[in-house]
Coordinates of C-alpha atoms in Angstrom, one line a residue:
M1 CA 3.0 16.2 -25.8
P2 CA 4.7 16.1 -22.5
L3 CA 7.1 13.2 -22.2
A4 CA 8.4 11.6 -19.3
A5 CA 11.3 12.2 -17.1
A6 CA 14.4 11.0 -18.1
T7 CA 15.6 7.1 -16.4
P8 CA 17.8 8.4 -14.3
G9 CA 21.4 6.0 -14.0
A10 CA 21.3 2.2 -13.0
L11 CA 22.5 2.7 -9.5
P12 CA 21.2 5.8 -7.7
Q13 CA 22.9 6.4 -4.1
E14 CA 21.6 10.1 -3.7
R15 CA 18.7 10.0 -0.7
L16 CA 15.0 10.0 -1.8
G17 CA 11.8 10.2 0.2
L18 CA 11.4 11.0 4.2
S19 CA 14.0 8.3 5.3
A20 CA 17.5 6.5 4.0
A21 CA 17.1 3.6 1.4
I22 CA 16.7 -0.1 2.9
S23 CA 19.2 -1.4 1.0
L24 CA 21.3 -0.3 -2.0
A25 CA 22.1 -3.8 -3.2
A26 CA 22.3 -4.4 -6.6
P27 CA 20.1 -7.0 -8.5
R28 CA 21.2 -10.5 -9.3
D29 CA 20.8 -12.4 -12.0
A30 CA 18.3 -14.4 -10.4
D31 CA 16.1 -11.4 -9.8
R32 CA 16.6 -10.3 -13.7
E33 CA 15.3 -13.9 -14.6
L34 CA 12.2 -13.7 -11.6
T35 CA 11.1 -9.8 -13.6
Q36 CA 11.3 -11.3 -17.0
R37 CA 8.9 -14.1 -15.7
L38 CA 6.7 -11.9 -14.0
I39 CA 6.4 -9.6 -17.5
E40 CA 5.6 -13.0 -19.3
T41 CA 2.7 -13.4 -16.6
L42 CA 1.4 -10.1 -17.2
Q43 CA 1.1 -10.2 -20.8
P44 CA -2.0 -12.0 -21.3
F45 CA -3.8 -9.6 -18.7
G46 CA -3.7 -6.8 -21.1
V47 CA -1.6 -4.7 -19.4
F48 CA 0.9 -3.6 -21.7
E49 CA -0.6 -1.7 -25.3
E50 CA 0.8 -2.9 -28.7
E51 CA 2.8 -0.3 -30.3
E52 CA 0.8 0.4 -32.6
E53 CA -2.5 1.4 -30.3
L54 CA 0.8 3.6 -28.2
Q55 CA 0.9 5.5 -31.4
R56 CA -2.6 6.2 -32.4
R57 CA -3.0 7.6 -28.7
T58 CA -0.4 9.8 -29.2
L59 CA -1.6 11.3 -32.7
I60 CA -5.1 11.6 -30.8
L61 CA -3.5 13.8 -28.4
E62 CA -1.7 16.0 -30.6
K63 CA -5.0 16.5 -32.5
L64 CA -6.8 17.6 -29.3
N65 CA -3.6 19.6 -28.4
N66 CA -3.8 21.3 -32.1
L67 CA -7.4 21.8 -31.3
V68 CA -6.8 23.3 -28.1
K69 CA -3.9 26.0 -29.7
E70 CA -6.4 27.0 -32.3
W71 CA -9.4 27.9 -30.2
I72 CA -6.9 29.9 -27.2
R73 CA -6.3 31.6 -30.7
E74 CA -9.8 32.4 -31.9
I75 CA -10.5 33.3 -28.2
S76 CA -8.0 35.9 -28.3
Q77 CA -8.9 37.2 -31.4
S78 CA -12.7 37.3 -30.5
K79 CA -11.3 39.6 -27.2
N80 CA -9.6 41.6 -29.5
L81 CA -6.1 41.0 -28.2
P82 CA -2.9 42.6 -30.3
Q83 CA -2.1 40.7 -33.1
A84 CA 2.1 40.0 -31.6
V85 CA 0.4 38.5 -28.0
I86 CA -1.9 36.0 -30.4
E87 CA 0.8 34.6 -32.0
N88 CA 2.9 33.3 -29.1
V89 CA -0.7 33.5 -27.2
G90 CA 0.3 29.3 -26.5
G91 CA -2.2 27.1 -24.6
K92 CA -1.2 23.4 -24.2
L93 CA -2.6 19.9 -23.5
F94 CA -1.2 18.4 -20.4
T95 CA -2.0 14.6 -19.5
F96 CA -2.3 12.8 -16.2
G97 CA -3.2 9.6 -14.0
S98 CA -2.0 5.7 -15.4
Y99 CA -1.4 7.6 -19.1
R100 CA 1.1 10.0 -17.8
L101 CA 2.6 7.5 -15.5
G102 CA 3.0 5.2 -18.9
V103 CA 1.0 2.1 -16.7
H104 CA -2.0 2.2 -18.9
T105 CA -3.8 -0.7 -19.9
K106 CA -5.4 -1.5 -23.3
G107 CA -8.6 0.5 -24.1
A108 CA -8.1 2.4 -20.8
D109 CA -9.0 6.4 -20.9
I110 CA -7.0 9.4 -20.6
D111 CA -7.2 12.2 -18.5
A112 CA -6.1 15.3 -19.6
L113 CA -5.9 19.1 -18.7
C114 CA -6.3 22.0 -21.0
V115 CA -4.2 24.7 -19.6
A116 CA -4.9 28.4 -20.9
P117 CA -3.6 31.3 -20.6
R118 CA -5.5 34.1 -18.4
H119 CA -7.9 36.0 -20.6
V120 CA -9.4 32.5 -21.4
D121 CA -12.4 31.8 -19.1
R122 CA -13.9 28.6 -17.8
S123 CA -17.2 29.2 -19.4
D124 CA -14.9 29.5 -22.8
F125 CA -14.1 26.0 -22.2
F126 CA -17.5 24.9 -21.5
T127 CA -19.2 26.8 -24.9
S128 CA -16.9 27.2 -27.8
F129 CA -14.4 24.4 -27.0
Y130 CA -17.2 22.2 -26.3
E131 CA -18.8 23.5 -29.6
K132 CA -15.5 23.1 -31.5
L133 CA -15.4 19.4 -30.2
K134 CA -18.6 18.7 -31.5
L135 CA -18.1 19.6 -35.1
Q136 CA -14.7 17.3 -35.0
E137 CA -16.2 13.6 -36.9
E138 CA -14.2 11.7 -34.5
V139 CA -16.3 12.8 -31.8
K140 CA -18.7 10.6 -30.3
D141 CA -20.4 10.8 -27.0
L142 CA -19.6 14.5 -26.0
R143 CA -20.8 15.5 -22.4
A144 CA -19.9 18.4 -20.0
V145 CA -20.5 18.3 -16.4
E146 CA -19.7 21.5 -15.2
E147 CA -21.1 21.4 -11.6
A148 CA -19.0 18.7 -10.8
F149 CA -16.0 19.0 -7.8
V150 CA -14.0 18.9 -10.6
P151 CA -15.5 20.3 -13.9
V152 CA -14.8 18.2 -16.5
I153 CA -15.8 17.4 -20.5
K154 CA -15.9 14.1 -21.6
L155 CA -15.6 12.7 -25.2
C156 CA -14.9 9.3 -26.9
F157 CA -12.3 10.5 -29.5
A158 CA -11.6 8.1 -32.5
G159 CA -12.8 5.1 -30.2
I160 CA -10.4 6.4 -26.9
E161 CA -12.3 7.2 -23.9
I162 CA -10.9 11.0 -22.4
D163 CA -11.3 13.0 -19.8
I164 CA -10.6 16.6 -20.5
L165 CA -10.6 19.4 -17.3
F166 CA -9.7 23.0 -17.4
A167 CA -7.8 25.5 -16.1
R168 CA -6.3 29.2 -17.0
L169 CA -3.6 30.7 -15.1
A170 CA -2.5 33.9 -14.3
L171 CA 0.2 34.4 -17.6
Q172 CA 0.1 36.3 -20.5
N173 CA 0.9 33.0 -22.6
I174 CA 1.7 29.5 -22.1
P175 CA 4.8 28.2 -23.0
E176 CA 5.4 24.9 -24.7
D177 CA 8.2 24.3 -21.8
L178 CA 5.8 25.1 -19.0
D179 CA 6.4 22.5 -15.6
L180 CA 3.1 22.5 -13.6
R181 CA 5.4 21.4 -10.7
D182 CA 5.7 25.6 -10.3
D183 CA 4.3 26.2 -7.0
S184 CA 3.8 29.9 -8.2
L185 CA 1.8 29.1 -11.0
L186 CA -1.3 28.5 -8.2
K187 CA -1.3 32.3 -6.9
N188 CA -4.3 34.1 -7.9
L189 CA -6.1 31.0 -8.9
D190 CA -9.6 30.1 -7.9
I191 CA -9.9 27.2 -6.5
R192 CA -11.2 25.0 -9.2
C193 CA -8.3 25.5 -11.4
I194 CA -6.2 24.2 -8.7
R195 CA -8.5 21.3 -8.1
S196 CA -7.8 20.7 -11.6
L197 CA -4.0 21.1 -11.8
N198 CA -3.8 18.9 -8.8
G199 CA -3.9 15.8 -11.0
C200 CA -1.1 16.7 -13.1
R201 CA 1.1 18.4 -10.7
V202 CA 0.8 14.8 -8.5
T203 CA 1.6 12.7 -11.2
D204 CA 4.8 14.9 -12.4
E205 CA 5.8 15.1 -9.0
I206 CA 5.7 11.1 -8.6
L207 CA 7.7 10.7 -11.9
H208 CA 10.7 12.8 -10.0
L209 CA 10.5 11.2 -6.8
V210 CA 11.3 7.7 -8.2
P211 CA 14.8 6.4 -8.6
N212 CA 14.4 4.5 -11.7
I213 CA 11.4 4.6 -13.9
D214 CA 11.1 2.0 -15.8
N215 CA 11.2 -0.3 -12.6
F216 CA 8.7 2.0 -11.0
R217 CA 6.0 1.7 -13.9
L218 CA 6.6 -2.3 -14.4
T219 CA 6.5 -2.4 -10.1
L220 CA 3.1 -0.4 -10.3
R221 CA 1.4 -2.7 -13.5
A222 CA 1.8 -5.5 -11.5
I223 CA 0.5 -4.0 -7.9
K224 CA -2.4 -2.7 -9.7
L225 CA -3.4 -5.6 -11.6
W226 CA -3.1 -7.6 -8.4
A227 CA -5.4 -5.4 -6.4
K228 CA -7.9 -5.4 -9.5
C229 CA -7.9 -8.9 -9.3
H230 CA -8.5 -9.0 -5.4
N231 CA -10.7 -6.4 -5.4
I232 CA -9.3 -3.9 -3.4
Y233 CA -9.0 -1.2 -6.3
S234 CA -11.8 1.5 -5.9
N235 CA -11.3 4.7 -3.7
I236 CA -14.8 5.6 -4.4
L237 CA -15.8 2.2 -1.8
G238 CA -12.8 3.2 0.8
F239 CA -9.9 1.0 -1.1
L240 CA -7.0 2.6 -3.0
G241 CA -7.5 4.1 -6.7
G242 CA -4.6 4.7 -9.0
V243 CA -3.0 7.6 -7.4
S244 CA -2.8 6.1 -4.1
W245 CA -1.6 2.8 -5.5
A246 CA 1.3 4.3 -7.3
M247 CA 2.6 6.4 -4.1
L248 CA 2.6 3.5 -2.3
V249 CA 5.0 1.4 -5.4
A250 CA 7.2 4.7 -5.6
R251 CA 7.9 4.6 -1.6
T252 CA 9.0 1.3 -2.2
C253 CA 11.4 2.3 -5.3
Q254 CA 12.4 5.0 -2.7
L255 CA 13.8 2.1 -0.1
Y256 CA 15.0 0.3 -2.1
P257 CA 16.4 2.3 -5.0
N258 CA 18.6 -0.2 -7.3
A259 CA 16.0 -3.4 -6.9
V260 CA 14.1 -4.7 -10.1
A261 CA 10.8 -5.2 -10.2
S262 CA 10.7 -9.0 -8.9
T263 CA 12.1 -7.9 -6.2
L264 CA 9.9 -4.3 -5.7
V265 CA 6.9 -6.6 -5.5
R266 CA 8.0 -8.3 -2.8
K267 CA 9.4 -5.4 -0.9
F268 CA 6.0 -3.5 -1.8
F269 CA 4.0 -6.5 0.4
L270 CA 6.9 -6.5 3.1
V271 CA 6.9 -2.9 3.6
F272 CA 2.9 -2.3 3.5
S273 CA 1.8 -5.4 5.6
E274 CA 4.6 -4.4 8.5
W275 CA 3.2 -0.5 8.0
E276 CA 2.3 0.9 11.5
W277 CA -1.0 2.5 10.3
P278 CA -2.0 5.4 10.4
N279 CA 1.7 6.6 10.0
P280 CA 1.1 7.9 7.1
V281 CA 2.9 7.6 4.0
L282 CA 5.0 10.4 2.1
L283 CA 7.5 10.7 -0.6
K284 CA 8.9 13.8 0.8
E285 CA 9.1 16.2 3.3
P286 CA 6.0 18.3 3.2
E287 CA 7.0 21.8 2.4
E288 CA 5.4 25.5 4.0
R289 CA 3.9 27.8 1.5
T290 CA 2.7 31.4 2.0
L291 CA -0.5 30.9 -0.5
N292 CA -3.0 29.3 2.3
L293 CA -4.3 26.6 0.5
P294 CA -5.9 23.6 2.9
V295 CA -3.1 21.2 3.3
W296 CA -3.2 17.8 5.0
D297 CA -1.9 18.4 8.5
P298 CA -2.8 16.4 11.6
R299 CA -1.5 19.0 14.1
V300 CA -3.9 21.8 12.7
N301 CA -6.9 19.9 11.2
P302 CA -8.3 17.4 14.0
S303 CA -10.5 15.7 11.3
D304 CA -7.0 14.9 9.6
R305 CA -6.1 12.9 13.1
Y306 CA -8.8 10.2 12.1
H307 CA -7.7 9.5 8.8
L308 CA -7.0 5.7 9.0
M309 CA -4.6 4.8 6.0
P310 CA -3.4 8.1 5.1
I311 CA -1.3 8.5 2.0
I312 CA -0.2 12.2 0.9
T313 CA 0.3 13.5 -2.4
P314 CA 3.5 14.9 -2.9
A315 CA 2.5 18.0 -4.7
Y316 CA 1.4 21.4 -2.8
P317 CA -1.4 21.7 -1.7
Q318 CA -0.8 18.4 0.0
Q319 CA -4.2 16.1 0.4
N320 CA -4.7 12.5 1.4
S321 CA -5.6 10.3 -1.0
T322 CA -7.3 8.2 0.9
Y323 CA -9.8 9.7 3.2
N324 CA -12.2 7.1 2.1
V325 CA -11.0 4.1 3.9
S326 CA -12.6 2.9 6.4
V327 CA -11.4 0.0 9.3
S328 CA -13.6 -2.3 7.7
T329 CA -11.6 -2.0 3.9
R330 CA -8.0 -1.0 5.9
M331 CA -8.2 -4.7 7.4
V332 CA -9.2 -6.3 4.1
M333 CA -6.3 -4.7 2.4
I334 CA -3.5 -5.1 5.0
E335 CA -4.9 -9.3 5.0
E336 CA -4.2 -9.2 1.6
F337 CA -0.8 -7.7 1.8
K338 CA 0.3 -10.3 4.2
Q339 CA -1.0 -12.9 1.5
G340 CA 0.7 -11.0 -1.2
L341 CA 4.5 -11.3 0.9
A342 CA 3.4 -15.3 1.6
I343 CA 2.8 -15.9 -2.2
T344 CA 6.1 -14.0 -3.5
H345 CA 8.2 -15.5 -0.8
E346 CA 7.0 -18.7 -2.5
I347 CA 8.1 -17.4 -5.6
L348 CA 11.3 -16.5 -4.7
L349 CA 11.6 -20.1 -3.4
N350 CA 10.4 -21.3 -7.0
K351 CA 7.7 -23.1 -5.0
A352 CA 5.1 -21.2 -7.0
E353 CA 4.6 -18.9 -10.2
W354 CA 3.6 -15.5 -10.5
S355 CA 0.5 -16.7 -11.8
K356 CA -0.9 -17.2 -8.1
L357 CA -0.3 -13.7 -7.1
F358 CA -3.2 -12.7 -9.7
E359 CA -5.5 -15.7 -8.8
A360 CA -8.8 -13.8 -7.7
P361 CA -10.0 -15.3 -4.4
S362 CA -13.5 -16.3 -4.5
F363 CA -15.4 -13.2 -1.7
F364 CA -18.6 -15.2 -2.4
K365 CA -16.7 -18.1 -0.4
K366 CA -14.8 -16.0 1.8
Y367 CA -18.2 -14.9 4.3
K368 CA -21.1 -17.0 6.1
H369 CA -23.5 -13.9 5.4
Y370 CA -23.8 -11.1 3.1
I371 CA -25.9 -7.9 2.2
V372 CA -26.9 -7.8 -0.9
L373 CA -28.1 -3.7 -2.3
L374 CA -30.3 -3.0 -5.5
A375 CA -30.2 -0.3 -6.9
S376 CA -33.1 0.2 -10.3
A377 CA -33.8 2.4 -12.4
P378 CA -36.7 2.8 -15.5
T379 CA -34.0 4.1 -18.2
E380 CA -30.5 3.2 -19.0
K381 CA -29.6 6.7 -18.6
Q382 CA -31.4 7.5 -15.2
H383 CA -29.7 4.0 -14.4
L384 CA -26.3 5.2 -15.3
E385 CA -27.0 8.5 -12.6
W386 CA -28.7 6.5 -10.5
V387 CA -25.9 3.8 -9.7
G388 CA -23.5 6.6 -9.8
L389 CA -24.9 8.1 -6.8
V390 CA -25.9 4.8 -5.3
E391 CA -21.9 3.7 -5.1
S392 CA -20.6 6.6 -3.9
K393 CA -22.6 6.3 -0.6
I394 CA -22.1 2.8 -0.1
R395 CA -18.9 3.9 2.5
I396 CA -21.5 5.5 4.5
L397 CA -23.5 2.1 5.1
V398 CA -20.4 0.4 5.7
G399 CA -18.7 2.6 8.5
S400 CA -22.6 2.6 9.6
L401 CA -22.5 -1.1 9.8
E402 CA -18.9 -0.9 11.3
K403 CA -20.1 0.6 14.6
N404 CA -22.6 -2.3 15.1
E405 CA -20.6 -4.0 18.3
F406 CA -21.8 -8.0 17.1
I407 CA -20.1 -6.7 13.2
T408 CA -16.6 -7.4 13.0
L409 CA -15.9 -6.2 9.3
A410 CA -18.0 -5.3 6.5
H411 CA -16.4 -5.7 3.4
V412 CA -18.1 -4.0 0.3
N413 CA -16.8 -6.0 -3.1
P414 CA -15.9 -3.5 -5.6
Q415 CA -17.2 -5.2 -8.1
S416 CA -21.0 -4.3 -9.0
F417 CA -23.4 -7.0 -10.9
P418 CA -26.6 -6.6 -12.9
A419 CA -29.6 -7.8 -10.8
P420 CA -32.0 -10.0 -12.1
K421 CA -35.8 -8.1 -13.3
E422 CA -38.2 -8.2 -10.8
N423 CA -40.7 -8.1 -13.5
P424 CA -39.4 -9.7 -16.7
D425 CA -42.5 -7.9 -18.9
K426 CA -41.1 -4.2 -17.7
E427 CA -37.7 -2.4 -19.2
E428 CA -35.7 -1.8 -16.0
F429 CA -32.3 -1.8 -15.4
S430 CA -30.7 -2.6 -12.2
T431 CA -27.2 -2.9 -10.4
M432 CA -26.1 -5.1 -7.2
W433 CA -23.5 -4.7 -5.0
V434 CA -22.6 -7.2 -2.3
I435 CA -21.3 -6.8 1.1
G436 CA -19.8 -9.9 2.8
L437 CA -19.8 -9.9 6.9
V438 CA -17.6 -11.0 9.6
L439 CA -20.3 -11.2 12.8
K440 CA -19.0 -11.5 16.5
K441 CA -20.4 -13.9 19.3
P442 CA -21.9 -11.5 21.9
E443 CA -20.8 -12.2 25.2
N444 CA -22.1 -15.4 27.7
S445 CA -24.5 -16.3 24.8
E446 CA -24.8 -18.6 21.9
I447 CA -27.6 -16.7 20.3
L448 CA -26.9 -13.2 18.1
N449 CA -30.0 -11.3 17.1
L450 CA -28.8 -8.7 15.1
D451 CA -31.0 -5.5 13.7
L452 CA -29.6 -3.8 10.6
T453 CA -32.9 -1.5 10.4
Y454 CA -31.9 1.6 10.9
D455 CA -28.2 1.5 9.7
I456 CA -30.0 0.5 6.1
Q457 CA -32.6 2.9 6.3
S458 CA -30.4 5.9 7.0
F459 CA -28.2 5.0 4.1
T460 CA -31.1 4.9 2.1
D461 CA -32.6 7.9 3.5
T462 CA -29.2 9.4 2.6
V463 CA -29.2 8.9 -1.4
Y464 CA -32.8 9.5 -1.7
R465 CA -32.2 13.4 -0.2
Q466 CA -29.0 13.5 -2.2
A467 CA -30.9 12.6 -5.5
I468 CA -34.1 14.8 -4.5
H469 CA -31.6 17.6 -3.4
S470 CA -29.5 17.5 -7.1
K471 CA -32.8 16.9 -8.9
M472 CA -31.5 14.2 -10.3
F473 CA -34.7 11.9 -8.8
E474 CA -37.1 10.2 -11.2
V475 CA -40.0 8.1 -10.2
D476 CA -38.9 4.3 -10.3
M477 CA -35.4 4.8 -9.1
K478 CA -35.3 2.4 -6.6
I479 CA -32.8 0.8 -3.5
A480 CA -33.5 -2.2 -2.0
A481 CA -31.4 -4.2 0.7
M482 CA -31.7 -8.0 1.2
H483 CA -29.6 -10.7 3.7
L484 CA -28.5 -13.5 2.2
R485 CA -26.7 -16.7 3.2
K486 CA -23.6 -18.0 1.7
K487 CA -25.6 -21.1 0.2
E488 CA -28.6 -18.6 -1.3
L489 CA -26.2 -16.4 -3.2
H490 CA -27.2 -18.5 -6.2
Q491 CA -30.4 -16.8 -6.2
L492 CA -29.1 -13.4 -7.5
L493 CA -25.7 -14.2 -9.0
P494 CA -24.6 -16.5 -12.2
D495 CA -22.7 -19.7 -11.4
H496 CA -19.5 -18.8 -13.2
V497 CA -19.4 -15.9 -10.7
L498 CA -19.7 -18.2 -7.3
Q499 CA -17.8 -20.7 -9.2
K500 CA -14.5 -19.5 -8.1
K501 CA -10.8 -20.9 -6.3
E502 CA -12.1 -22.0 -2.5
T503 CA -11.0 -20.0 0.0
H504 CA -11.4 -20.8 3.6
S505 CA -15.0 -19.2 5.2
A506 CA -14.0 -16.4 7.7
E507 CA -16.6 -17.8 10.0
D508 CA -18.9 -20.7 10.7
V509 CA -22.0 -20.0 11.5
R510 CA -25.2 -22.1 12.0
L511 CA -28.5 -20.8 11.5
T512 CA -31.2 -21.6 14.3
A513 CA -34.9 -21.6 13.3
V514 CA -37.2 -19.4 15.3
D515 CA -40.4 -17.7 15.5
D516 CA -41.3 -15.0 12.8
S517 CA -40.6 -11.7 15.1
S518 CA -37.0 -12.3 16.1
L519 CA -34.7 -14.1 13.6
C520 CA -31.4 -15.5 15.4
L521 CA -28.3 -17.1 14.4
S522 CA -25.6 -19.4 16.6
V523 CA -22.2 -18.6 16.1
D524 CA -19.2 -21.1 16.7
S525 CA -16.6 -19.2 19.0
E526 CA -13.8 -20.8 17.9
N527 CA -13.7 -19.3 14.4
I528 CA -14.7 -15.7 15.3
L529 CA -12.0 -13.1 14.1
V530 CA -11.3 -11.2 16.8
P531 CA -8.7 -8.0 16.3
S532 CA -6.1 -8.0 18.8
P533 CA -4.7 -4.7 19.6
P534 CA -1.9 -3.2 17.5
G535 CA 2.0 -3.3 18.6
T536 CA 4.5 -0.6 18.3
Q537 CA 7.6 -0.3 16.9
D538 CA 10.2 2.5 16.9
R539 CA 9.9 5.3 14.2
H540 CA 12.5 7.2 12.8
S541 CA 11.3 10.0 10.3
P542 CA 11.0 13.5 11.6
A543 CA 7.8 14.2 9.3
L544 CA 3.9 14.6 10.3
A545 CA 2.0 11.7 12.2
V546 CA -1.7 10.9 12.5
V547 CA -3.2 8.7 15.1
A548 CA -6.9 7.5 14.4
A549 CA -8.8 7.3 17.5
S550 CA -11.6 5.1 16.2
V551 CA -9.6 2.5 15.7
T552 CA -6.9 1.8 18.6
N553 CA -8.2 -1.4 19.0
M554 CA -8.5 -2.9 15.6
Q555 CA -6.3 -4.8 13.5
A556 CA -6.6 -6.9 10.4
P557 CA -6.4 -10.5 10.4
E558 CA -3.3 -12.4 10.9
V559 CA -2.3 -14.8 7.8
S560 CA 0.4 -17.4 8.8
L561 CA 3.7 -17.4 6.5
Q562 CA 5.7 -20.4 5.7
Q563 CA 9.1 -20.4 8.1
M564 CA 11.8 -19.3 5.9
N565 CA 15.1 -21.6 6.0
P566 CA 18.2 -19.0 6.3
S567 CA 19.7 -21.3 4.2
E568 CA 17.2 -21.0 1.3
S569 CA 16.8 -17.6 1.5
S570 CA 20.0 -15.9 -0.4
G571 CA 19.8 -13.5 1.9
V572 CA 16.3 -12.4 1.8
A573 CA 14.3 -11.6 5.2
L574 CA 10.2 -11.9 5.7
S575 CA 11.1 -8.7 8.2
E576 CA 12.9 -5.8 7.8
S577 CA 13.3 -2.3 9.7
I578 CA 10.6 0.0 8.0
P579 CA 11.3 3.2 8.5
Q580 CA 7.8 5.0 10.0
T581 CA 6.7 8.4 10.4
P582 CA 6.4 9.4 14.6
S583 CA 3.5 9.3 15.9
Q584 CA 1.4 11.7 18.4
P585 CA 0.0 10.9 21.3
T586 CA -3.5 8.9 21.1
I587 CA -6.9 10.8 21.0
S588 CA -9.3 9.5 23.1
P589 CA -12.0 8.0 20.6
P590 CA -15.7 10.2 20.4
P591 CA -18.7 8.4 21.7
K592 CA -20.4 6.2 20.1
P593 CA -24.1 6.9 19.2
T594 CA -26.9 5.5 21.2
V595 CA -29.5 4.2 18.3
T596 CA -33.2 3.4 19.1
R597 CA -34.3 0.7 16.7
V598 CA -38.0 0.4 15.5
V599 CA -38.6 -3.4 14.8
P600 CA -42.0 -3.7 13.2
S601 CA -41.9 -6.4 10.8
T602 CA -39.0 -8.7 9.5
H603 CA -39.9 -8.1 5.8
L604 CA -37.7 -6.8 3.5
V605 CA -39.4 -4.0 1.1
N606 CA -38.0 -1.0 -1.8
H607 CA -37.7 2.3 0.3
P608 CA -40.6 4.6 -0.4
L609 CA -40.3 7.2 -2.6
D610 CA -42.3 9.6 -0.2
L611 CA -39.5 10.2 2.5
Q612 CA -42.0 12.7 3.4
E613 CA -44.3 9.4 4.6
M614 CA -41.3 7.1 5.1
Q615 CA -42.6 3.5 7.0
Q616 CA -40.3 1.7 9.0
Q617 CA -38.4 -1.0 8.0
T618 CA -37.1 -4.1 9.5
Y619 CA -33.3 -6.0 8.0
L620 CA -32.4 -8.3 10.1
I621 CA -29.8 -11.3 9.9
P622 CA -31.9 -14.4 10.4

């Protein structure tokens, strides 16, 4: 199996990334002690795997690697290749993702890539290799997803979940020392093979662009745990996924190449609480290639200019790993960066322990108003597919809510929950997601009428049409939506979920009883969060930049930081000059669509199954 690159020397002086390091200072004894305390804090969270389990994973991957080689030899023989070619045909199973980065947690799955020579087809992978896997007694839950955007075989091998992608290279044989970072390997490949190779190429490039791999890994373990605890770890819902968090940590390591993990965690929050989004985060200068593959480039692609939080993969073809980020999810993440900076400052001054950083804030005490989405299906298999589709489209609903002039923030909780059964006597599998809302008081009025009928109905229409188009839809697959106030959440959520750490509400809202046809609310103006325009800073890096036209008037809520006494800081400041990429001229925002909402009633009902005979529904914030 491919091994991680060797860790460079302790005090590298070379420049990594687009700019020179902010600090080359060596770690102090106090920094090393804080790092040890960080490790001790992480232990109970299961972010480190025992040596025995690591060895078990290695053995499993060796078995699969041998199966790949054996299968490729069999395919070669069946296609009557010369014996000399068969003996040296090779083939290899590479890993990528968290396992390859060395930051996987206990029980985590493994992402792998089967690389084969040019005479082995993708159809062979999904037929003969699939059948070969089926014969292995250690293999359970084997399934092929051939029509996916990135085709994959999923399986459980000896208790470890593994996803295997496939790529055929234009080579006669696959050598053991093959370096997938070589761009020439992409020549004459179909797009599915290029997508499959991308995970390995990005992961390997990240490992080659950090100055100290051990420090990078420990820092990334801490940041990933923090992101999961704070419910901002989800690419599909518009937050960041694993590779995006890895690139942010890698950029921090480049800016502070000699720092140990405790310092890097603190600097991570400093850098990205001050980062002037939508300037992109890049680990190296994008390189020009003649392969004519689409790359992220706002000079060429107008759509790239509207990305809100671009984090660009370092391997060709460069892509934005965070295209799902919305105005709301970006605001939430920036607020969390600022709170993380405040907490790590307290830790530095010995006023708090590392455990405070990983305390989960109570999402269900933070807002006054929530939208609850429920997805249900009659069987477990149908439910699994249905939930996957619904979850992949929730960001569309969030984007629609953000366009409402009276909604400042729509915060979806990445964690889903089992929903109570509609009929206890009927077998049904249900899942629900919760979206917290921050509302804005209308001008010259204390009363807000907020009708979300169009937004929610458009979302459910999209989901049903996609399900029908992909032939997934079955009778009794349903979506429902409802509005709940904070004090009503107990009707759907268990006490152990609701009774978490108390946090300040994002807004204070008093409900006003009105007639049935027009449910309103009264908003206290003094506590409404009104984002102010972002400031500007000098920028020094020569790389590409992007301006998101749709968010020029949005900024995350401010988070109060304790005033630091210079005598207590040991030379550490809360503010530093962060190298940024230059910005292009601002682009005028596109006009908002005019929407006419039909309001025939005020009750919430499930979406009708017959889209041709769709009834009007109304979703009001009462």
